[in-house]
Amino acid sequence: MNPLLKNIMLSHGGGGLESQELIHELILKHFSNPILNRLEDAAVINTKSKLAFTTDSFTVSPIFFNGGDIGKLSIAGTVNDLSMMGARPLYLSASFIIEEGFLLSDLEKIIISMKAELDKSGAQIVTGDTKVVPKHAVDKIFINTSGIGEVVYDGLSSKNLNTGDVIIVSGTVGDHGACILAQREGIKLETSLESDCQSLWQLVKCLIDSGIKISAMRDPTRGGLAAVLNEWAAASKVEIEIIETAIPIKPEVFGICELLGLDAVTFASEGRMVIAVNIEDTQRTLEILKTHPLGRDASIIGSVKSKSGLGQLPHPQVILKSDYGTSRLMELPSGELLPRIC
């Protein structure tokens, strides 16, 4: 690639010489593997296992934020979606939509970040695409990633919750959403709040290898903890009771919420998971989480209180209990509270 070239040009998406230079001298430089290096129209993979498949698009603004960037986020997001279904991440695709004039140095930073995050799970990018659009047709860069994983713990589902299941979160909630909001709005904090953006497969693997009985797992991204719990309650037709003071929230996140009149349980996390486990496995689950760097702030936050029986009318809901003995509904978030957080 021309060493004097500093910006993405429309010709980088045209399929010609510049496209080939971008692929060979930047993308393959960091993502090289035998499957991708074939540069065929599709990746051919061999597997006889049960597979999980997911896809997601990332449009976060700003693209570089405390604790990560759009590249790290795109890999962690897809790896985590596979992990929450008990699937070991294997193969990912990566497609870039890039604005004309975007700095090549920034693109390389993003790609390096993606490779570093891939290495945490052992997944590989085996196919992809690049499109360059005229200036102002897209805001800097958007990334789409799809992923295939081998299911090693089968049966996880939002419909699996039963009376007595315990609800655990792997760490503080809302860090990513609060971080993006603070940077976007120029909110100054006494401490440097970072996004929780991380790939969770290694933590999930520890839980699976321990033999504990897991009913469901979910990463609380858009809509946050409140969305996950309400979706579980509706899918499983259960009532979930959550202890408000047991929800781990960083002081900085709580401060931003108080300042803006928002609720941390609706803020996105990109490196946390909510887990529903059999009551007998509660302490073992907590021990495993807390001994792992990604789960040291794990907390039991509630339990499943009732499940509709045969002939009963389902009344799925999430009840939030305060220290004062009062209860209120934790409602499903509505409206777009914070666009472009992922």
XYZ file of C-alpha atoms in Angstrom:
342
model
C 0.000 0.000 0.000
C 1.265 3.486 -0.859
C 3.058 4.681 2.335
C 1.958 8.245 1.581
C -1.719 7.262 1.584
C -3.424 8.230 4.851
C -7.140 8.059 4.101
C -9.683 5.585 2.797
C -10.716 6.334 -0.784
C -13.826 5.255 -2.678
C -11.582 3.045 -4.799
C -10.781 0.959 -1.710
C -14.296 -0.457 -2.032
C -14.250 -0.803 -5.798
C -12.852 -4.315 -6.109
C -9.732 -3.275 -8.007
C -6.082 -2.657 -7.165
C -6.766 -0.467 -4.111
C -9.197 -3.043 -2.718
C -6.617 -5.771 -3.125
C -3.999 -3.647 -1.386
C -6.338 -2.983 1.536
C -7.163 -6.684 1.890
C -3.616 -7.997 1.598
C -1.655 -5.262 3.358
C -4.023 -4.404 6.206
C -6.778 -6.961 6.757
C -4.830 -10.179 6.082
C -1.853 -8.689 7.898
C -3.801 -9.022 11.166
C -6.521 -11.628 10.489
C -4.467 -14.170 8.528
C -5.554 -17.824 8.854
C -5.780 -20.739 6.394
C -9.511 -20.353 5.758
C -9.517 -16.576 5.243
C -6.297 -16.625 3.213
C -8.041 -18.591 0.452
C -10.036 -15.418 -0.344
C -12.936 -17.359 -1.825
C -16.505 -16.068 -2.114
C -17.437 -18.087 0.965
C -15.581 -19.817 3.765
C -15.796 -23.602 3.739
C -15.765 -25.091 7.235
C -16.016 -28.662 8.465
C -18.108 -29.516 11.512
C -20.393 -32.326 12.673
C -21.492 -30.584 15.864
C -24.655 -28.712 16.795
C -24.077 -25.076 15.897
C -25.194 -21.674 17.117
C -25.292 -18.805 14.626
C -25.674 -15.081 15.327
C -25.239 -11.725 13.620
C -25.031 -8.122 14.773
C -24.192 -4.655 13.463
C -22.226 -2.013 15.353
C -22.640 1.741 14.916
C -21.356 3.052 18.262
C -20.534 6.738 18.670
C -17.823 7.660 19.564
C -15.965 4.860 17.811
C -13.095 5.085 20.317
C -14.144 5.146 23.968
C -12.664 4.472 27.403
C -12.105 0.734 27.591
C -12.477 -0.086 23.919
C -13.513 0.851 20.418
C -15.981 -0.237 17.748
C -13.688 -3.087 16.702
C -13.327 -4.626 20.151
C -17.063 -4.157 20.658
C -17.951 -5.942 17.413
C -15.968 -9.041 18.352
C -16.986 -9.115 22.023
C -20.636 -8.617 21.116
C -20.764 -11.537 18.714
C -18.591 -13.824 20.863
C -20.847 -13.099 23.843
C -24.038 -13.824 21.915
C -22.657 -17.261 21.044
C -21.372 -17.826 24.580
C -24.770 -17.078 26.115
C -26.131 -20.058 24.170
C -23.438 -22.363 25.531
C -21.535 -22.261 22.234
C -17.766 -22.138 21.876
C -17.018 -19.352 19.348
C -15.333 -20.721 16.245
C -15.784 -18.638 13.104
C -16.731 -15.010 12.522
C -17.343 -12.824 9.517
C -16.475 -9.137 9.520
C -17.935 -6.571 7.122
C -16.929 -2.921 7.135
C -18.878 0.049 5.785
C -16.387 2.912 5.777
C -16.775 6.605 5.039
C -14.556 8.044 2.337
C -11.693 9.943 3.974
C -11.550 7.749 7.079
C -8.006 7.539 8.412
C -6.189 4.341 7.495
C -4.341 4.569 10.814
C -7.657 4.519 12.678
C -8.831 1.544 10.622
C -5.677 -0.337 11.546
C -6.183 0.483 15.247
C -9.686 -0.974 15.008
C -8.472 -4.113 13.230
C -5.671 -4.639 15.772
C -8.252 -4.285 18.537
C -10.467 -6.880 16.848
C -7.574 -9.337 16.559
C -6.680 -8.913 20.238
C -10.289 -9.635 21.236
C -10.487 -12.643 18.912
C -7.446 -14.159 20.611
C -9.278 -14.209 23.963
C -11.787 -16.779 22.709
C -9.769 -18.493 19.986
C -12.303 -17.556 17.306
C -11.195 -16.664 13.780
C -12.451 -14.285 11.125
C -12.840 -16.466 8.039
C -14.756 -14.242 5.631
C -15.754 -10.619 5.225
C -16.466 -7.637 3.037
C -15.532 -3.970 2.738
C -17.672 -1.184 1.297
C -16.582 2.447 1.019
C -19.311 5.078 0.704
C -19.090 8.806 -0.115
C -18.359 11.253 2.667
C -21.343 11.835 5.001
C -23.156 8.736 3.659
C -22.146 6.942 6.895
C -20.727 8.216 10.181
C -17.055 7.161 9.992
C -17.361 3.352 10.135
C -19.999 0.682 10.763
C -19.115 -2.991 11.323
C -21.223 -6.112 10.934
C -20.056 -9.382 12.459
C -21.676 -12.798 12.269
C -20.544 -15.792 14.261
C -20.756 -19.579 14.322
C -20.122 -21.549 17.496
C -20.135 -25.184 18.566
C -22.805 -25.832 21.191
C -21.079 -27.505 24.150
C -23.819 -26.873 26.733
C -27.183 -27.569 25.178
C -30.627 -26.458 26.288
C -30.061 -22.896 27.484
C -33.187 -20.832 26.883
C -35.092 -17.830 28.174
C -38.024 -20.275 28.531
C -36.204 -22.489 31.046
C -36.610 -20.551 34.300
C -38.280 -22.405 37.162
C -39.411 -21.593 40.678
C -36.392 -21.376 42.969
C -33.843 -20.522 40.278
C -31.389 -17.903 41.519
C -30.514 -14.831 39.452
C -26.861 -13.751 39.432
C -25.057 -10.946 37.578
C -21.367 -11.356 36.821
C -20.436 -7.768 37.687
C -21.483 -4.141 37.891
C -24.244 -3.196 35.464
C -24.546 -0.240 33.102
C -20.841 0.570 32.796
C -20.785 0.580 28.991
C -23.887 2.719 28.529
C -22.777 5.213 31.185
C -19.281 5.426 29.692
C -20.594 6.133 26.186
C -23.087 8.686 27.501
C -20.446 10.479 29.595
C -17.999 10.738 26.680
C -20.667 11.765 24.204
C -22.080 14.475 26.441
C -18.726 15.641 27.865
C -19.630 14.743 31.441
C -16.534 15.056 33.610
C -16.066 12.415 36.303
C -13.671 12.334 39.240
C -12.595 8.848 38.180
C -12.123 7.429 34.696
C -15.177 5.282 34.019
C -14.473 2.579 31.453
C -16.752 0.443 29.347
C -17.073 -3.142 30.565
C -16.603 -4.343 26.959
C -15.096 -7.852 27.166
C -15.476 -11.292 25.588
C -17.076 -13.639 28.119
C -16.358 -17.065 26.625
C -13.551 -17.990 29.049
C -15.780 -17.154 32.020
C -18.688 -19.102 30.538
C -16.371 -22.056 29.891
C -15.412 -22.115 33.587
C -19.089 -22.369 34.525
C -19.786 -25.099 31.966
C -16.725 -27.126 32.963
C -17.816 -27.026 36.620
C -20.958 -29.026 35.850
C -23.402 -26.579 37.415
C -27.008 -26.587 36.190
C -27.689 -23.391 34.219
C -31.203 -22.520 33.092
C -30.398 -19.413 31.061
C -27.676 -16.855 30.377
C -27.904 -13.472 28.680
C -25.642 -10.477 28.212
C -27.590 -7.320 29.143
C -26.845 -5.087 26.160
C -29.511 -2.706 24.806
C -32.221 -2.296 27.431
C -29.848 -3.474 30.143
C -30.684 -5.711 33.084
C -34.335 -4.619 33.065
C -34.837 -5.848 29.487
C -33.236 -9.242 30.154
C -35.270 -9.945 33.290
C -38.556 -8.897 31.714
C -37.869 -11.004 28.613
C -37.113 -14.006 30.825
C -40.235 -13.466 32.914
C -42.414 -13.283 29.801
C -40.785 -16.247 28.047
C -40.863 -18.534 31.107
C -44.165 -17.197 32.480
C -42.643 -16.540 35.898
C -42.442 -13.843 38.545
C -38.889 -12.744 39.287
C -38.071 -10.928 42.518
C -34.991 -8.700 42.575
C -33.403 -7.101 45.651
C -32.650 -3.518 44.633
C -29.619 -3.047 46.904
C -28.063 -6.313 45.686
C -27.641 -4.989 42.131
C -23.957 -3.970 41.793
C -23.696 -0.442 40.363
C -20.543 1.682 40.316
C -20.805 5.076 42.086
C -19.918 6.857 38.831
C -22.740 5.118 36.984
C -25.163 5.854 39.799
C -24.055 9.522 39.758
C -24.684 9.870 36.023
C -28.126 8.326 36.453
C -29.008 10.709 39.282
C -27.734 13.669 37.266
C -29.809 12.819 34.194
C -32.805 11.122 35.806
C -32.024 7.732 34.262
C -31.947 4.207 35.688
C -28.773 2.101 35.639
C -30.747 -1.123 35.165
C -31.688 0.076 31.660
C -28.077 0.947 30.705
C -26.221 -1.452 28.420
C -23.365 -3.671 29.520
C -21.032 -5.283 26.969
C -18.981 -7.525 29.252
C -21.473 -8.781 31.807
C -23.919 -11.662 31.937
C -27.082 -12.475 33.821
C -27.337 -16.110 34.877
C -30.250 -18.182 36.155
C -29.019 -21.262 38.026
C -30.493 -24.051 40.100
C -30.641 -23.045 43.766
C -28.359 -25.947 44.723
C -25.586 -24.564 42.515
C -25.827 -20.964 43.729
C -22.750 -20.776 45.950
C -20.603 -22.811 43.567
C -21.565 -20.489 40.710
C -20.720 -17.423 42.762
C -17.355 -18.892 43.780
C -16.415 -19.640 40.171
C -17.402 -16.158 39.031
C -15.560 -14.359 41.817
C -12.309 -16.245 41.249
C -12.252 -15.112 37.595
C -11.118 -11.560 36.654
C -14.318 -11.032 34.639
C -16.578 -12.023 37.528
C -14.970 -10.620 40.678
C -17.927 -8.262 41.289
C -20.554 -10.973 40.790
C -23.639 -10.760 42.971
C -26.807 -12.715 43.708
C -29.602 -10.258 42.961
C -32.815 -12.269 43.243
C -34.741 -15.407 42.407
C -37.699 -16.862 40.558
C -40.654 -16.834 42.955
C -43.457 -18.498 41.041
C -44.295 -20.209 37.790
C -47.753 -20.574 36.296
C -49.093 -24.091 36.563
C -51.536 -25.989 34.390
C -54.760 -24.042 34.028
C -53.395 -20.934 35.726
C -53.260 -17.580 34.006
C -49.647 -16.519 33.462
C -48.652 -13.298 35.182
C -45.027 -12.725 34.242
C -43.412 -9.754 35.953
C -40.258 -8.506 37.627
C -40.667 -7.187 41.167
C -38.033 -4.848 42.618
C -37.861 -4.928 46.418
C -36.334 -2.055 48.387
C -34.636 -1.996 51.802
C -37.775 -0.378 53.168
C -39.927 -3.394 52.417
C -41.700 -1.733 49.514
C -42.072 -3.315 46.089
C -42.497 -1.947 42.588
C -42.401 -3.274 39.068
C -39.133 -3.261 37.156
C -40.671 -2.406 33.813
C -39.465 -3.209 30.345
C -37.657 -0.105 28.999
C -39.486 1.820 26.298
C -38.263 4.380 23.805
C -34.671 4.913 22.650
C -32.921 6.141 25.771
C -29.435 6.205 24.294
C -28.987 5.505 20.578
C -25.789 4.135 19.042
C -24.278 2.575 22.146
C -23.276 -0.547 20.217
